[in-house]
Short mmCIF file of C-alpha atoms in Angstrom, two decimals:
data_model
loop_
_atom_site.label_atom_id
_atom_site.label_comp_id
_atom_site.label_asym_id
_atom_site.label_seq_id
_atom_site.Cartn_x
_atom_site.Cartn_y
_atom_site.Cartn_z
CA UNK A 1 118.81 100.10 100.92
CA UNK A 2 121.55 98.83 99.57
CA UNK A 3 123.81 96.61 97.53
CA UNK A 4 127.15 95.15 98.51
CA UNK A 5 129.10 94.07 95.40
CA UNK A 6 132.77 93.26 95.19
CA UNK A 7 134.41 95.40 92.56
CA UNK A 8 137.69 97.12 91.88
CA UNK A 9 137.94 100.89 92.27
CA UNK A 10 137.79 103.04 89.18
CA UNK A 11 139.01 106.54 88.63
CA UNK A 12 136.25 107.81 86.39
CA UNK A 13 132.76 106.88 85.35
CA UNK A 14 131.54 106.06 81.86
CA UNK A 15 130.92 108.85 79.42
CA UNK A 16 127.82 110.81 80.33
CA UNK A 17 126.40 114.25 80.01
CA UNK A 18 128.55 116.68 82.02
CA UNK A 19 127.21 117.52 85.50
CA UNK A 20 125.48 120.81 86.04
CA UNK A 21 128.12 123.16 87.42
CA UNK A 22 126.23 126.28 88.52
CA UNK A 23 125.49 126.25 92.22
CA UNK A 24 122.49 128.53 91.73
CA UNK A 25 120.71 130.27 88.85
CA UNK A 26 122.36 133.48 87.68
CA UNK A 27 119.20 135.49 87.17
CA UNK A 28 118.02 137.80 89.94
CA UNK A 29 116.19 136.10 92.80
CA UNK A 30 112.45 136.52 92.87
CA UNK A 31 110.79 137.75 96.01
CA UNK A 32 107.88 136.21 97.87
CA UNK A 33 107.42 133.68 100.67
CA UNK A 34 108.23 130.71 98.40
CA UNK A 35 111.19 132.36 96.66
CA UNK A 36 113.77 129.98 98.25
CA UNK A 37 112.02 126.99 96.73
CA UNK A 38 111.57 128.70 93.36
CA UNK A 39 115.30 129.40 93.27
CA UNK A 40 116.01 125.71 93.87
CA UNK A 41 113.94 124.51 90.95
CA UNK A 42 115.24 127.19 88.61
CA UNK A 43 118.47 125.17 88.44
CA UNK A 44 118.45 123.13 85.20
CA UNK A 45 117.61 119.46 85.65
CA UNK A 46 116.38 119.66 89.24
CA UNK A 47 112.70 119.27 88.43
CA UNK A 48 113.31 116.13 86.39
CA UNK A 49 115.39 114.29 88.98
CA UNK A 50 113.08 115.41 91.81
CA UNK A 51 109.95 114.08 90.06
CA UNK A 52 111.59 110.74 89.33
CA UNK A 53 112.92 110.50 92.87
CA UNK A 54 109.50 111.15 94.37
CA UNK A 55 108.12 108.24 92.36
CA UNK A 56 110.94 106.02 93.58
CA UNK A 57 110.50 107.20 97.17
CA UNK A 58 106.75 106.65 97.45
CA UNK A 59 107.18 102.89 98.06
CA UNK A 60 109.18 103.54 101.23
CA UNK A 61 105.90 104.62 102.83
CA UNK A 62 104.12 101.58 101.44
CA UNK A 63 106.36 98.55 101.86
CA UNK A 64 106.38 98.21 105.66
CA UNK A 65 102.65 98.91 106.06
CA UNK A 66 101.85 96.52 103.22
CA UNK A 67 104.00 93.82 104.81
CA UNK A 68 102.40 94.28 108.23
CA UNK A 69 98.87 94.14 106.79
CA UNK A 70 99.71 91.19 104.56
CA UNK A 71 101.47 89.10 107.21
CA UNK A 72 99.20 89.96 110.16
CA UNK A 73 96.13 89.27 108.02
CA UNK A 74 97.34 85.86 106.86
CA UNK A 75 99.20 84.66 109.99
CA UNK A 76 97.20 86.48 112.69
CA UNK A 77 100.23 87.81 114.59
CA UNK A 78 101.43 91.38 114.83
CA UNK A 79 104.52 90.15 116.66
CA UNK A 80 105.48 88.07 113.61
CA UNK A 81 104.71 90.95 111.26
CA UNK A 82 106.80 93.34 113.32
CA UNK A 83 109.67 90.86 113.58
CA UNK A 84 109.73 90.24 109.82
CA UNK A 85 109.79 93.94 108.96
CA UNK A 86 112.42 94.51 111.64
CA UNK A 87 114.62 91.83 110.10
CA UNK A 88 114.41 93.44 106.68
CA UNK A 89 115.19 96.88 108.04
CA UNK A 90 118.11 95.55 110.08
CA UNK A 91 119.53 93.89 106.97
CA UNK A 92 119.14 97.17 105.10
CA UNK A 93 120.94 99.02 107.87
CA UNK A 94 123.89 96.64 107.60
CA UNK A 95 124.07 96.77 103.80
CA UNK A 96 123.47 100.50 103.46
CA UNK A 97 126.96 101.94 104.00
CA UNK A 98 128.51 99.44 101.60
CA UNK A 99 126.12 100.31 98.80
CA UNK A 100 126.57 104.02 99.46
CA UNK A 101 130.33 103.56 99.25
CA UNK A 102 129.88 101.86 95.87
CA UNK A 103 127.67 104.75 94.74
CA UNK A 104 130.35 107.24 95.74
CA UNK A 105 132.95 105.21 93.90
CA UNK A 106 131.09 104.18 90.74
CA UNK A 107 128.19 106.61 90.38
CA UNK A 108 124.49 106.50 91.21
CA UNK A 109 123.18 104.97 87.99
CA UNK A 110 125.63 102.05 87.87
CA UNK A 111 124.75 100.84 91.38
CA UNK A 112 121.14 101.90 91.98
CA UNK A 113 119.59 100.02 89.06
CA UNK A 114 120.91 96.51 89.82
CA UNK A 115 120.33 97.08 93.54
CA UNK A 116 116.69 97.92 92.85
CA UNK A 117 116.17 94.83 90.71
CA UNK A 118 117.39 92.60 93.55
CA UNK A 119 115.16 94.41 96.06
CA UNK A 120 112.10 94.02 93.85
CA UNK A 121 112.78 90.30 93.57
CA UNK A 122 112.89 90.12 97.38
CA UNK A 123 109.50 91.86 97.63
CA UNK A 124 107.97 89.50 95.09
CA UNK A 125 109.39 86.53 96.98
CA UNK A 126 107.74 87.76 100.20
CA UNK A 127 104.45 88.19 98.38
CA UNK A 128 104.54 84.64 97.00
CA UNK A 129 105.59 83.11 100.34
CA UNK A 130 102.68 84.78 102.13
CA UNK A 131 100.19 83.94 99.39
CA UNK A 132 101.09 80.25 99.27
CA UNK A 133 101.51 79.75 103.02
CA UNK A 134 105.26 79.11 103.08
CA UNK A 135 106.97 78.55 106.47
CA UNK A 136 107.62 81.61 108.62
CA UNK A 137 111.38 81.50 108.05
CA UNK A 138 110.85 82.18 104.34
CA UNK A 139 109.19 85.48 105.21
CA UNK A 140 112.28 86.59 107.13
CA UNK A 141 114.60 85.52 104.31
CA UNK A 142 112.52 87.22 101.61
CA UNK A 143 112.16 90.52 103.42
CA UNK A 144 115.86 90.54 104.25
CA UNK A 145 116.54 90.38 100.50
CA UNK A 146 114.93 93.82 100.12
CA UNK A 147 118.00 95.23 101.89
CA UNK A 148 119.38 96.10 98.46
CA UNK A 149 116.80 98.89 98.08
CA UNK A 150 118.89 101.96 97.21
CA UNK A 151 118.72 105.04 99.39
CA UNK A 152 116.87 107.21 96.88
CA UNK A 153 116.44 110.07 99.34
CA UNK A 154 120.16 110.09 100.07
CA UNK A 155 121.02 110.13 96.38
CA UNK A 156 118.72 113.10 95.85
CA UNK A 157 120.30 114.97 98.79
CA UNK A 158 123.74 114.22 97.35
CA UNK A 159 122.69 115.88 94.07
CA UNK A 160 121.53 118.98 95.90
CA UNK A 161 124.75 119.06 97.93
CA UNK A 162 126.75 118.97 94.69
CA UNK A 163 124.68 121.59 92.89
CA UNK A 164 124.56 123.91 95.94
CA UNK A 165 128.04 123.25 97.28
CA UNK A 166 128.76 127.00 97.49
CA UNK A 167 125.31 128.01 98.78
CA UNK A 168 124.69 127.11 102.48
CA UNK A 169 121.27 128.82 102.52
CA UNK A 170 120.25 126.88 99.44
CA UNK A 171 121.37 123.61 101.05
CA UNK A 172 119.23 124.37 104.11
CA UNK A 173 116.17 124.89 101.90
CA UNK A 174 116.98 121.78 99.85
CA UNK A 175 117.34 119.68 103.02
CA UNK A 176 113.98 120.96 104.23
CA UNK A 177 112.37 120.14 100.90
CA UNK A 178 113.86 116.64 100.89
CA UNK A 179 112.60 115.97 104.40
CA UNK A 180 109.15 117.24 103.41
CA UNK A 181 109.30 114.92 100.39
CA UNK A 182 110.08 112.02 102.73
CA UNK A 183 107.11 112.93 104.87
CA UNK A 184 104.88 113.31 101.80
CA UNK A 185 105.77 109.75 100.82
CA UNK A 186 105.03 108.55 104.35
CA UNK A 187 101.75 110.48 104.19
CA UNK A 188 100.54 109.08 100.87
CA UNK A 189 102.24 105.68 101.05
CA UNK A 190 100.35 104.19 104.02
CA UNK A 191 97.01 105.43 102.65
CA UNK A 192 97.68 103.88 99.25
CA UNK A 193 99.01 100.66 100.79
CA UNK A 194 96.02 100.29 103.12
CA UNK A 195 93.58 101.02 100.31
CA UNK A 196 95.17 98.43 98.02
CA UNK A 197 95.48 95.74 100.71
CA UNK A 198 91.93 96.13 102.05
CA UNK A 199 89.95 96.77 98.85
CA UNK A 200 91.77 94.55 96.34
CA UNK A 201 93.75 91.71 97.94
CA UNK A 202 96.30 91.54 100.79
CA UNK A 203 99.30 91.28 98.45
CA UNK A 204 98.31 94.26 96.27
CA UNK A 205 100.20 96.85 98.31
CA UNK A 206 103.51 95.00 98.05
CA UNK A 207 103.08 94.37 94.32
CA UNK A 208 102.31 98.01 93.48
CA UNK A 209 105.12 99.30 95.71
CA UNK A 210 107.67 97.07 93.98
CA UNK A 211 106.53 98.25 90.54
CA UNK A 212 106.72 101.94 91.55
CA UNK A 213 110.18 101.48 93.06
CA UNK A 214 111.58 99.92 89.91
CA UNK A 215 110.03 102.52 87.58
CA UNK A 216 111.11 105.45 89.75
CA UNK A 217 114.74 104.36 90.09
CA UNK A 218 115.03 103.74 86.35
CA UNK A 219 113.76 107.25 85.62
CA UNK A 220 115.97 108.79 88.30
CA UNK A 221 119.08 107.01 87.05
CA UNK A 222 118.39 108.32 83.54
CA UNK A 223 118.85 111.93 84.77
CA UNK A 224 122.62 111.96 84.29
CA UNK A 225 123.19 115.71 83.90
CA UNK A 226 122.68 116.37 87.62
CA UNK A 227 124.40 113.22 88.90
CA UNK A 228 127.42 114.05 91.09
CA UNK A 229 130.66 113.15 89.32
CA UNK A 230 132.64 110.19 90.54
CA UNK A 231 135.77 111.42 92.26
CA UNK A 232 139.09 110.10 91.07
CA UNK A 233 140.70 107.76 93.58
CA UNK A 234 144.45 107.44 94.03
CA UNK A 235 145.94 104.01 93.31
CA UNK A 236 146.22 101.70 96.28
CA UNK A 237 149.89 101.57 97.17
CA UNK A 238 149.35 99.59 100.32
CA UNK A 239 150.60 102.49 102.43
CA UNK A 240 147.41 104.55 102.83
CA UNK A 241 144.38 103.79 104.99
CA UNK A 242 141.95 101.13 103.86
CA UNK A 243 138.24 101.74 103.32
CA UNK A 244 137.54 100.12 106.67
CA UNK A 245 140.04 102.43 108.38
CA UNK A 246 138.56 105.47 106.68
CA UNK A 247 135.07 104.41 107.82
CA UNK A 248 136.28 103.94 111.36
CA UNK A 249 137.93 107.36 111.21
CA UNK A 250 134.64 108.87 110.09
CA UNK A 251 132.93 107.48 113.17
CA UNK A 252 135.59 109.09 115.38
CA UNK A 253 134.66 112.59 114.26
CA UNK A 254 133.72 114.62 117.34
CA UNK A 255 129.96 114.65 117.79
CA UNK A 256 129.13 112.15 115.06
CA UNK A 257 128.46 109.12 117.29
CA UNK A 258 125.90 110.95 119.50
CA UNK A 259 124.20 112.29 116.38
CA UNK A 260 123.88 108.76 114.99
CA UNK A 261 122.54 107.50 118.34
CA UNK A 262 119.90 110.22 118.22
CA UNK A 263 118.94 109.07 114.72
CA UNK A 264 118.75 105.51 116.06
CA UNK A 265 116.23 106.52 118.75
CA UNK A 266 114.31 108.66 116.26
CA UNK A 267 114.03 105.67 113.94
CA UNK A 268 112.55 103.66 116.82
CA UNK A 269 109.80 106.29 117.04
CA UNK A 270 108.90 105.82 113.39
CA UNK A 271 109.02 102.02 113.47
CA UNK A 272 106.93 101.59 116.61
CA UNK A 273 104.35 104.21 115.60
CA UNK A 274 103.66 102.37 112.36
CA UNK A 275 103.04 98.95 113.89
CA UNK A 276 101.14 100.25 116.93
CA UNK A 277 98.86 102.48 114.85
CA UNK A 278 97.93 99.64 112.48
CA UNK A 279 97.17 97.45 115.51
CA UNK A 280 95.14 100.24 117.18
CA UNK A 281 93.00 100.70 114.06
CA UNK A 282 92.44 96.94 113.87
CA UNK A 283 91.45 96.83 117.54
CA UNK A 284 88.96 99.65 117.01
CA UNK A 285 87.43 97.91 114.00
CA UNK A 286 88.61 100.62 111.58
CA UNK A 287 91.47 98.81 109.91
CA UNK A 288 91.07 100.63 106.55
CA UNK A 289 91.67 103.91 108.43
CA UNK A 290 95.13 102.85 109.61
CA UNK A 291 96.79 104.44 106.61
CA UNK A 292 94.89 107.66 107.18
CA UNK A 293 96.04 107.87 110.80
CA UNK A 294 99.66 107.37 109.78
CA UNK A 295 99.20 109.92 107.00
CA UNK A 296 98.16 112.58 109.50
CA UNK A 297 101.39 112.16 111.45
CA UNK A 298 103.35 112.49 108.20
CA UNK A 299 101.21 115.46 107.12
CA UNK A 300 102.12 117.38 110.26
CA UNK A 301 105.78 116.65 109.68
CA UNK A 302 105.59 117.56 105.98
CA UNK A 303 103.99 120.95 106.67
CA UNK A 304 106.45 121.72 109.45
CA UNK A 305 109.38 120.74 107.23
CA UNK A 306 108.31 123.04 104.38
CA UNK A 307 107.81 125.98 106.75
CA UNK A 308 111.14 125.29 108.44
CA UNK A 309 112.86 125.48 105.06
CA UNK A 310 111.67 129.07 104.60
CA UNK A 311 113.36 130.19 107.82
CA UNK A 312 116.91 131.41 108.20
CA UNK A 313 117.60 130.40 111.82
CA UNK A 314 120.13 132.55 113.64
CA UNK A 315 121.02 130.06 116.38
CA UNK A 316 123.73 127.44 115.91
CA UNK A 317 122.73 124.12 114.39
CA UNK A 318 123.67 122.20 117.55
CA UNK A 319 121.37 124.32 119.71
CA UNK A 320 118.55 124.11 117.16
CA UNK A 321 118.92 120.34 117.00
CA UNK A 322 118.55 120.01 120.77
CA UNK A 323 115.45 122.26 120.75
CA UNK A 324 113.88 120.24 117.92
CA UNK A 325 114.52 116.91 119.67
CA UNK A 326 113.08 118.32 122.89
CA UNK A 327 109.92 119.44 121.09
CA UNK A 328 109.61 116.03 119.44
CA UNK A 329 109.89 114.34 122.84
CA UNK A 330 107.17 116.51 124.37
CA UNK A 331 104.79 116.07 121.45
CA UNK A 332 105.27 112.30 121.26
CA UNK A 333 103.49 111.96 124.61
CA UNK A 334 100.26 113.14 122.95
CA UNK A 335 99.46 109.88 121.08
CA UNK A 336 99.85 107.90 124.31
CA UNK A 337 97.40 110.19 126.12
CA UNK A 338 95.00 110.30 123.17
CA UNK A 339 94.93 106.53 122.66
CA UNK A 340 93.89 106.03 126.27
CA UNK A 341 90.66 107.93 125.55
CA UNK A 342 89.54 105.25 123.09
CA UNK A 343 88.64 107.86 120.48
CA UNK A 344 90.24 107.50 117.02
CA UNK A 345 89.39 111.15 116.30
CA UNK A 346 91.37 112.35 119.31
CA UNK A 347 94.26 110.09 118.33
CA UNK A 348 94.21 111.54 114.81
CA UNK A 349 94.65 115.06 116.14
CA UNK A 350 97.43 113.91 118.47
CA UNK A 351 99.29 112.19 115.63
CA UNK A 352 99.03 115.31 113.50
CA UNK A 353 100.52 117.41 116.29
CA UNK A 354 103.18 114.82 117.15
CA UNK A 355 104.49 114.87 113.60
CA UNK A 356 105.23 118.60 113.61
CA UNK A 357 108.62 118.28 115.30
CA UNK A 358 110.01 115.29 113.41
CA UNK A 359 110.82 117.05 110.12
CA UNK A 360 112.66 120.00 111.73
CA UNK A 361 114.63 117.47 113.79
CA UNK A 362 115.63 115.51 110.70
CA UNK A 363 116.40 118.63 108.64
CA UNK A 364 118.71 120.03 111.32
CA UNK A 365 120.31 116.64 111.93
CA UNK A 366 121.02 116.12 108.23
CA UNK A 367 122.48 119.61 108.06
CA UNK A 368 124.82 118.75 110.94
CA UNK A 369 125.77 115.51 109.21
CA UNK A 370 126.64 117.28 105.97
CA UNK A 371 129.09 119.47 107.90
CA UNK A 372 131.18 116.44 108.87
CA UNK A 373 132.72 115.85 105.41
CA UNK A 374 134.36 119.27 105.82
CA UNK A 375 135.56 118.65 109.38
CA UNK A 376 139.06 117.53 110.22
CA UNK A 377 139.78 114.47 112.27
CA UNK A 378 141.42 115.06 115.61
CA UNK A 379 143.18 111.76 115.36
CA UNK A 380 146.57 111.29 113.77
CA UNK A 381 146.99 112.53 110.27
CA UNK A 382 144.49 115.41 110.44
CA UNK A 383 142.97 114.15 107.18
CA UNK A 384 139.66 115.72 106.12
CA UNK A 385 136.87 113.40 105.07
CA UNK A 386 136.28 114.27 101.38
CA UNK A 387 132.90 115.47 100.21
CA UNK A 388 133.04 112.68 97.64
CA UNK A 389 132.11 110.33 100.52
CA UNK A 390 128.90 112.24 101.22
CA UNK A 391 126.67 109.33 100.18
CA UNK A 392 128.51 107.13 102.64
CA UNK A 393 128.16 109.72 105.39
CA UNK A 394 124.42 110.01 104.85
CA UNK A 395 124.21 106.23 104.70
CA UNK A 396 125.51 106.14 108.28
CA UNK A 397 122.53 108.27 109.30
CA UNK A 398 120.16 106.10 107.30
CA UNK A 399 121.73 103.00 108.85
CA UNK A 400 121.05 104.43 112.30
CA UNK A 401 117.49 105.34 111.35
CA UNK A 402 116.78 101.91 109.87
CA UNK A 403 118.30 100.18 112.86
CA UNK A 404 115.97 102.22 115.06
CA UNK A 405 112.97 101.52 112.84
CA UNK A 406 113.75 97.81 112.98
CA UNK A 407 114.01 97.82 116.76
CA UNK A 408 110.93 100.03 117.07
CA UNK A 409 108.89 97.73 114.81
CA UNK A 410 109.83 94.69 116.86
CA UNK A 411 109.24 96.49 120.18
CA UNK A 412 105.93 97.89 118.98
CA UNK A 413 104.72 94.46 117.83
CA UNK A 414 105.77 92.90 121.13
CA UNK A 415 104.03 95.64 123.11
CA UNK A 416 100.79 95.18 121.17
CA UNK A 417 100.73 91.44 121.87
CA UNK A 418 101.94 91.50 125.49
CA UNK A 419 100.72 94.74 127.08
CA UNK A 420 97.13 95.62 127.91
CA UNK A 421 96.44 96.67 124.33
CA UNK A 422 97.51 98.90 121.44
CA UNK A 423 96.74 102.04 123.45
CA UNK A 424 99.39 101.17 126.04
CA UNK A 425 101.83 100.27 123.24
CA UNK A 426 102.01 103.98 122.30
CA UNK A 427 104.37 104.20 125.26
CA UNK A 428 107.10 102.68 123.04
CA UNK A 429 107.48 105.74 120.74
CA UNK A 430 107.23 108.05 123.76
CA UNK A 431 110.10 106.24 125.48
CA UNK A 432 112.13 106.25 122.25
CA UNK A 433 111.68 110.03 121.97
CA UNK A 434 112.84 110.48 125.56
CA UNK A 435 115.97 108.44 124.79
CA UNK A 436 116.68 110.61 121.74
CA UNK A 437 116.51 113.74 123.86
CA UNK A 438 118.69 112.22 126.58
CA UNK A 439 121.43 111.44 124.04
CA UNK A 440 121.20 114.86 122.36
CA UNK A 441 121.23 116.72 125.68
CA UNK A 442 124.13 114.70 127.03
CA UNK A 443 126.18 115.30 123.90
CA UNK A 444 125.44 119.03 123.93
CA UNK A 445 126.18 119.31 127.66
CA UNK A 446 129.46 117.38 127.49
CA UNK A 447 130.83 119.05 124.37
#
């Protein structure tokens, strides 16, 4: 997700249309159950950047599934497919915070476009290596090159945070919408990827995903009126903290490390579910239905996320986060029980139900994360982390998620090949969910 380029800091970005200043529309709020969402999109420019971002985000639900189908179909190994996708995700997790820091420093448009071009080249390299039977190591190298894929969801959340900086209720609704948008992409992406790979040719899913990513980011970057302004940076006198020291200080914020560990375990749920479900569908002789099964899990999460955004919870965010993680842990046992029945229909229902706690968990977690830029460090200096580093803060969460997805993909592929079958491999996401709850509970108990 991200690009690491060496460049000198700047104090302002190139001339562009001024950012939208109003935090919310001035006209009276309309009533009705969907009024919170209508108020969001009454803000000028929000519909345009949201539509472009959705186009850019759709490939994130396609690329991993396309790679698994393409590699497993040509090389006959789900372990190899899972390891390759895990390598790419791990590389993205390492590169993510650096690219986000560059976005904070130089602006979204200046960094996202070249980063996307490099990522698309990596996807095309993977496609060609698979198609022409290149050695296995070339698959790892090519997929690792996609690490420059920009965090389009994070950039969209940063725009909402800027536009709604004085409206906490609006930020809650915007976070819920963004999580639902993520789930929508994970709902439609696997279906589209599976359809392309099974009805056209194995490389079709990767090719279409790369084209959509490039087009979407170009359109999103063109929406300059809502882009958060680049904050002026003081000159480096050699006396202040370095970027590395500021990043380390961010990680020392009370409660941030356990939150990131919870995201890590949650990412392992997503990564293992994807690989295990594709393998289960293949084992049942319904490979084209793999995308549909994954879409049901995302559909449950998408619906739950949209409904959650309409609520105004009274309990504290920390308590709500623990409840959401606990519900996710309980529901993630359902796919393991359903897969043991040997019925794809029962598994489909279980996946739909299991997805209903993931979006509320992510929405609440992202809300907690966005509170950290306004917290004060308890270390020396008592320096607040500026909101201008919000992209970097969210990149830490994305890094944790991607690290978990990478580990989950590898663990899921290993479990499919070495356990009694794909049904037993559904124990991997169940264990990952239990670890997420253990971390969240321990952090809440020890606070």
